[in-house]
XYZ file of C-alpha atoms in Angstrom:
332
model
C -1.315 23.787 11.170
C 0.911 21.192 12.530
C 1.750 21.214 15.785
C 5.674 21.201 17.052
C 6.940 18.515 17.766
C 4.711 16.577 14.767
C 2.632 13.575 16.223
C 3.183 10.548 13.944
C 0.927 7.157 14.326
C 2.702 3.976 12.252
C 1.743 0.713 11.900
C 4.192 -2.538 11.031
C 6.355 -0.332 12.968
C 8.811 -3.671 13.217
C 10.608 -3.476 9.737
C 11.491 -1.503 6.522
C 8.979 1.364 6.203
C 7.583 1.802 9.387
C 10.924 0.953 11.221
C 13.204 3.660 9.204
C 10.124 5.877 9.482
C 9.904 5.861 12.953
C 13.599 6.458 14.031
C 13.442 9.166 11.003
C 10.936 11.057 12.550
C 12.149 10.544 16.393
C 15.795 11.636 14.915
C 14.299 14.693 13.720
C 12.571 15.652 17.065
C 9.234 14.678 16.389
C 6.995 11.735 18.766
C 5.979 8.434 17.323
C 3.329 6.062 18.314
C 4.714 3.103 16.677
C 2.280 -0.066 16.045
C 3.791 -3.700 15.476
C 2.443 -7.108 16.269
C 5.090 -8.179 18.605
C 6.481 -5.355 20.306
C 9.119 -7.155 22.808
C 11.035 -7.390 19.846
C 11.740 -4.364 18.699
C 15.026 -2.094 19.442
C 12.886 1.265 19.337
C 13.058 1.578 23.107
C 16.512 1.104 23.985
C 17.314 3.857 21.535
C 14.307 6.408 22.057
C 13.293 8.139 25.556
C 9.634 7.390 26.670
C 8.494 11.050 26.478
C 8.250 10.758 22.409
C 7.912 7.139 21.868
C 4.928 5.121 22.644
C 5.073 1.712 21.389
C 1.715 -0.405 20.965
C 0.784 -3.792 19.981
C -1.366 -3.563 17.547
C -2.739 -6.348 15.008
C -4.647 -4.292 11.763
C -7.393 -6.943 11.692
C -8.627 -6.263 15.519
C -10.828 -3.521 14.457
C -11.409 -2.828 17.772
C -7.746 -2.762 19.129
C -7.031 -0.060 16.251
C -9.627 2.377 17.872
C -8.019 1.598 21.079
C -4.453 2.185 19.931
C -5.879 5.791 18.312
C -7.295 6.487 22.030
C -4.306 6.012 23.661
C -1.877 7.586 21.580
C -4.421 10.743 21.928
C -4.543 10.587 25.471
C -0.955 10.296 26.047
C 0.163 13.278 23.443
C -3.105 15.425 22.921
C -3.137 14.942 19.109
C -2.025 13.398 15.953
C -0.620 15.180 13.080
C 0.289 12.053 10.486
C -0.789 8.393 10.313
C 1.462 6.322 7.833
C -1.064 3.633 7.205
C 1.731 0.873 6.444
C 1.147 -3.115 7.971
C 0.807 -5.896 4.864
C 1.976 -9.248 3.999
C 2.038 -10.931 0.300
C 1.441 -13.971 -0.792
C 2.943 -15.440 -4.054
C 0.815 -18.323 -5.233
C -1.436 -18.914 -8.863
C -4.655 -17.611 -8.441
C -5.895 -20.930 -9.457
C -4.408 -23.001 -6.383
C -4.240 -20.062 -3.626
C -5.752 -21.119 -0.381
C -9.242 -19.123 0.011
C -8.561 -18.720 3.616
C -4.898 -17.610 3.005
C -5.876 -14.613 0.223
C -9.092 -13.648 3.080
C -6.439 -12.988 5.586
C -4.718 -10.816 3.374
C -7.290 -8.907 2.130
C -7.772 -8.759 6.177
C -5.223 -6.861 6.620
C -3.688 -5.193 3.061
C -7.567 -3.751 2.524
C -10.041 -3.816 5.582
C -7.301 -3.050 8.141
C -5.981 0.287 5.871
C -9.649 0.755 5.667
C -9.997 0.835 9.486
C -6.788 2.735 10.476
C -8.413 5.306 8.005
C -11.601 5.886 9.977
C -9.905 6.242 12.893
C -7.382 8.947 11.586
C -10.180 11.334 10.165
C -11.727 11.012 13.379
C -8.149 11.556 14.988
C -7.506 14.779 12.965
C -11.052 16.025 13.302
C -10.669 16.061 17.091
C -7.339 17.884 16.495
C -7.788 21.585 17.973
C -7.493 23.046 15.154
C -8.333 20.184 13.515
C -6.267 18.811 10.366
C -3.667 15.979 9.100
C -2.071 13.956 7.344
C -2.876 10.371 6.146
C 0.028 8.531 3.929
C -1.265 5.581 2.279
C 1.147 2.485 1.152
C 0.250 1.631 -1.954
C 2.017 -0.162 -4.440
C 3.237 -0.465 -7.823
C 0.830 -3.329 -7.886
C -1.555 -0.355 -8.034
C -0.803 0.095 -12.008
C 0.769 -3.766 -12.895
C 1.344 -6.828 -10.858
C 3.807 -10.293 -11.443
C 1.745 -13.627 -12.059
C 1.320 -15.518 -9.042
C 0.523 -12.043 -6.793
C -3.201 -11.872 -8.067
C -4.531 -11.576 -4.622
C -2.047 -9.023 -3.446
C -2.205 -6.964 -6.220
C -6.239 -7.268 -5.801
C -5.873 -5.816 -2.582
C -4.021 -2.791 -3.437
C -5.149 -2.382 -6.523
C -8.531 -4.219 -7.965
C -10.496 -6.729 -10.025
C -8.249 -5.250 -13.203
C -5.120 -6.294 -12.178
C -6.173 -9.923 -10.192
C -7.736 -10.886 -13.407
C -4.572 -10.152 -15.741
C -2.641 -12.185 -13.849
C -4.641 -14.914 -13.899
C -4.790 -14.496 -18.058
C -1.010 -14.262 -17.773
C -1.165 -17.429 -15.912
C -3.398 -19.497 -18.061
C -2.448 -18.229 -21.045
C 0.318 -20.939 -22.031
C -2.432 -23.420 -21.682
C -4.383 -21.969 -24.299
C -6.835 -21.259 -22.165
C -8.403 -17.481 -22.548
C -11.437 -15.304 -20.191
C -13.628 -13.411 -22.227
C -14.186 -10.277 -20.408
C -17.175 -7.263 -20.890
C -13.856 -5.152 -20.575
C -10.276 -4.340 -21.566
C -8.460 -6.402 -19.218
C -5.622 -4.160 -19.302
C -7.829 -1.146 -18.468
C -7.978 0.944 -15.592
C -10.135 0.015 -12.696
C -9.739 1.974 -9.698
C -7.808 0.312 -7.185
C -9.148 -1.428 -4.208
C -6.522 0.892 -1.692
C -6.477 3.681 -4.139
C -10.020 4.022 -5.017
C -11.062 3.951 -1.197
C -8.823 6.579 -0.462
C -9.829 8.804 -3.151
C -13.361 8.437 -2.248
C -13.072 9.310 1.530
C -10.913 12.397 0.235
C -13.536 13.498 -1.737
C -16.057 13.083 1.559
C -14.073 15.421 3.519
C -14.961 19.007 4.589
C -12.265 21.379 3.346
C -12.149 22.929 6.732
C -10.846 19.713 8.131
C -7.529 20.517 6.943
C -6.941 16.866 6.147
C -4.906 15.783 3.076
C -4.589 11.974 2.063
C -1.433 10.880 0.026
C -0.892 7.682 -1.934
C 2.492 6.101 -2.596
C 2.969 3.649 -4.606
C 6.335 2.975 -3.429
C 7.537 0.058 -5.715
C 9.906 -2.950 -5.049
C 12.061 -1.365 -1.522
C 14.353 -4.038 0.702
C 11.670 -4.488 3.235
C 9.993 -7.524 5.060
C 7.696 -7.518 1.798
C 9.777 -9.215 -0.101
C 10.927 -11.853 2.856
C 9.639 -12.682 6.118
C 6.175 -10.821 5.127
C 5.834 -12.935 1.833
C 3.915 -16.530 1.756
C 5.598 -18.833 -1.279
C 3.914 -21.637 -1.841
C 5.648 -24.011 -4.503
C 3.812 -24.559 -7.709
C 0.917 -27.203 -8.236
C -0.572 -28.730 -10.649
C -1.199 -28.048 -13.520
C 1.537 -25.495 -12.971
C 4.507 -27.199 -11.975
C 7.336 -26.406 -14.314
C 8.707 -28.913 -17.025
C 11.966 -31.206 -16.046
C 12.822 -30.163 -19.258
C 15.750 -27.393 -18.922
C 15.223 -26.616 -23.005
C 11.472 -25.104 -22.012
C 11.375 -21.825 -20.092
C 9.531 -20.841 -17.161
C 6.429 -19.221 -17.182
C 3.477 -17.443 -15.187
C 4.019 -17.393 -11.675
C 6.783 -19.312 -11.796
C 8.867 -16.729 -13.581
C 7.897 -14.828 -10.437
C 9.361 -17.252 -8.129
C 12.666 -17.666 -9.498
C 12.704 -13.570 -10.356
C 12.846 -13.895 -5.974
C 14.473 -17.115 -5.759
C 17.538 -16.271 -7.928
C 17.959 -12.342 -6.031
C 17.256 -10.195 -9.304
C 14.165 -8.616 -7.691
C 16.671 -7.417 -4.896
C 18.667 -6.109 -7.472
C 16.589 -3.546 -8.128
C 14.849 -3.149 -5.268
C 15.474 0.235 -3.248
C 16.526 1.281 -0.094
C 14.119 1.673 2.537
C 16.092 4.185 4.895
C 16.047 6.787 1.856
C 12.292 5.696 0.699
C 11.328 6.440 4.964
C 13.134 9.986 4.189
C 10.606 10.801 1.604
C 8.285 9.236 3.734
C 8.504 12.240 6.127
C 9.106 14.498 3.834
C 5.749 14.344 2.853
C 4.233 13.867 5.868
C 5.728 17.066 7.077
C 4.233 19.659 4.457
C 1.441 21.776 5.265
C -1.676 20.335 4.325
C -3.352 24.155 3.673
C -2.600 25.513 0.198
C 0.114 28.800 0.832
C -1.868 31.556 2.299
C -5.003 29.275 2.381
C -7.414 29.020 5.367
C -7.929 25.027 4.349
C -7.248 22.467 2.359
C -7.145 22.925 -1.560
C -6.721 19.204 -2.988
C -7.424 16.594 -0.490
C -5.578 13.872 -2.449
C -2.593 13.568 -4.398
C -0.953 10.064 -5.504
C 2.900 9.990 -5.488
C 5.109 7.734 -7.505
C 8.428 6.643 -5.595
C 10.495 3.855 -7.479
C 11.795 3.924 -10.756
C 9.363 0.409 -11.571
C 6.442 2.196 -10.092
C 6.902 4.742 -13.217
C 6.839 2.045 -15.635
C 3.716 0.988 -14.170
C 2.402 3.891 -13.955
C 2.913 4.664 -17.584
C 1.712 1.010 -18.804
C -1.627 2.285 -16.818
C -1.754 5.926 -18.762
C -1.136 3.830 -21.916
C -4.025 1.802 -21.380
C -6.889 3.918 -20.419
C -5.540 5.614 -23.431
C -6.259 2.969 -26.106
C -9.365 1.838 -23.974
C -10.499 5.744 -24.673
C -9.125 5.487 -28.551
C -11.394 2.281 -29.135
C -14.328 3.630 -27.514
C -14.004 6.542 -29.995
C -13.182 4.200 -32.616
C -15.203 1.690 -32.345
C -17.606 1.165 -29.052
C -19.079 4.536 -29.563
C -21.149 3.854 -32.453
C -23.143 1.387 -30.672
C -24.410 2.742 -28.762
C -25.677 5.676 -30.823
């Protein structure tokens, strides 16, 4: 189905991910429209020829300049084959004292602007002649579990469920506890995830358009630096002066940054971009198919992201064993 050389569209196309993806795919032969905010800064053109790299400016909440972008790239190369839906930014704050305005820009661009690259790559692949692609999602491990103080990022890749047990984490020392209609630690669908999902689902099989989700874990990227707000703790969560008491909720969090053990395990993005277009190259048609079998599939790339993921599989579990045990004869 794919065409030779592959047509890739990537946005935050400046660092980690969508950098090491780009010069992957341009390395293996393939052309790359690569999105980024500022685009004077970037290297990419000193090191790539014109004919297979098109660089754009391109800011995921300017709905408008992401249809543009998709237009361009289109008219320029005919097609496109994969879109690595990619730009975010965290913030790492209590949920309690996080600036509205700050966690509505995120949600700006970790939700509504995934949500609007999406549109326009269905309608990108749907124009394709034959039509068909590839959309690769970047989740996150924040998908299954999340760290106090990143309720609002791990709301917008991954739900209500996992906003609100932070904030219980967060409150809990206090002795203060939310009473909730539902296990806290239960699966709800998340916010990224469940949209994809969906819009797989929507699809005509004879599309020949498959949607992956990664949740790609803790990698060496901009995500855990330049593309992270920290605000410092207020009250009533500033830490004790007292060295004999240990840190707790978010600000656990900030010192698991502060102190470098998050970049201890964190992995290497050139390698986690390899697997990146690994997956982006497969055929989206089932072997000896005339379309697409299974529209979505969810991958699992970091050795935290499989501890999440199996915290998640052990609580819709025991949500499932109480319901059985317990729930279900009320409502008989």
């Amino acid at each position: 189905m794919f065409s030779s050389p592959r047509v890739w569209f990537i946005t935050g196309a400046s660092t980690g991910f969508g950098y090491n993806l780009t010069r992957h795919a341009l390395d293996k032969g393939d052309i790359v429209v690569a999105t980024l905010r500022n685009p004077s800064t970037s290297d990419l053109p000193t090191k790539y020829p014109h004919e297979r790299l098109l660089l754009l400016k391109l800011d995921v909440t300017d709905t408008p300049a992401i249809s543009s972008a998709f237009t361009t790239a289109r008219e320029k190369f005919g097609r496109i084959d994969v879109v690595f839906n990619n730009a975010g930014h965290a913030i790492l704050c209590e949920l309690e004292n996080t600036p509205e305005d700050k966690a509505r820009a995120l949600f700006d661009t970790n939700f509504w602007g995934a949500v609007n690259v999406s549109k326009e790559a269905i309608k990108a692949f749907r124009a394709n002649s034959p039509p068909g692609g590839r959309l690769l999602q970047n989740s996150s491990s924040s998908a299954s579990t999340n760290n106090p103080g990143t309720a609002f990022y791990g709301a917008s890749k991954a739900g209500t469920a996992n906003g609100t047990h932070i904030s219980l984490r967060n409150l809990s020392h206090s002795g203060t506890y939310l009473v909730f209609p539902i296990f806290v630690d239960s699966f709800i669908p998340p916010a990224l995830e469940a949209m994809s999902e969906s819009l797989a689902q929507e699809l005509d099989p004879n599309w020949n358009i498959k949607i992956t989700l990664i949740e790609s874990g803790p990698f060496n990227t901009a995500a855990l630096g330049s593309n992270m707000l920290i605000l410092p703790p207020s009250e009533p969560y500033i830490p004790s002066t007292d060295p004999s008491q240990p840190l707790i909720g978010a600000n656990q969090t900030r010192l698991w940054i502060s102190s470098g053990e998050l970049y201890k395990i964190a992995g290497d993005p050139v390698k986690g971009a390899r697997v990146f277009y690994e997956l982006g190259s497969r055929e989206v048609k089932e072997e000896g198919g005339e379309k697409v079998k299974e529209p979505y599939e969810r991958v699992v790339l970091h050795p935290y992201s499989v501890l999440a993921a199996e915290r998640r599989i052990g609580s819709v579990r025991r949500a499932v064993e109480a319901f059985e045990g317990e729930w279900k004869a009320w409502l008989e």
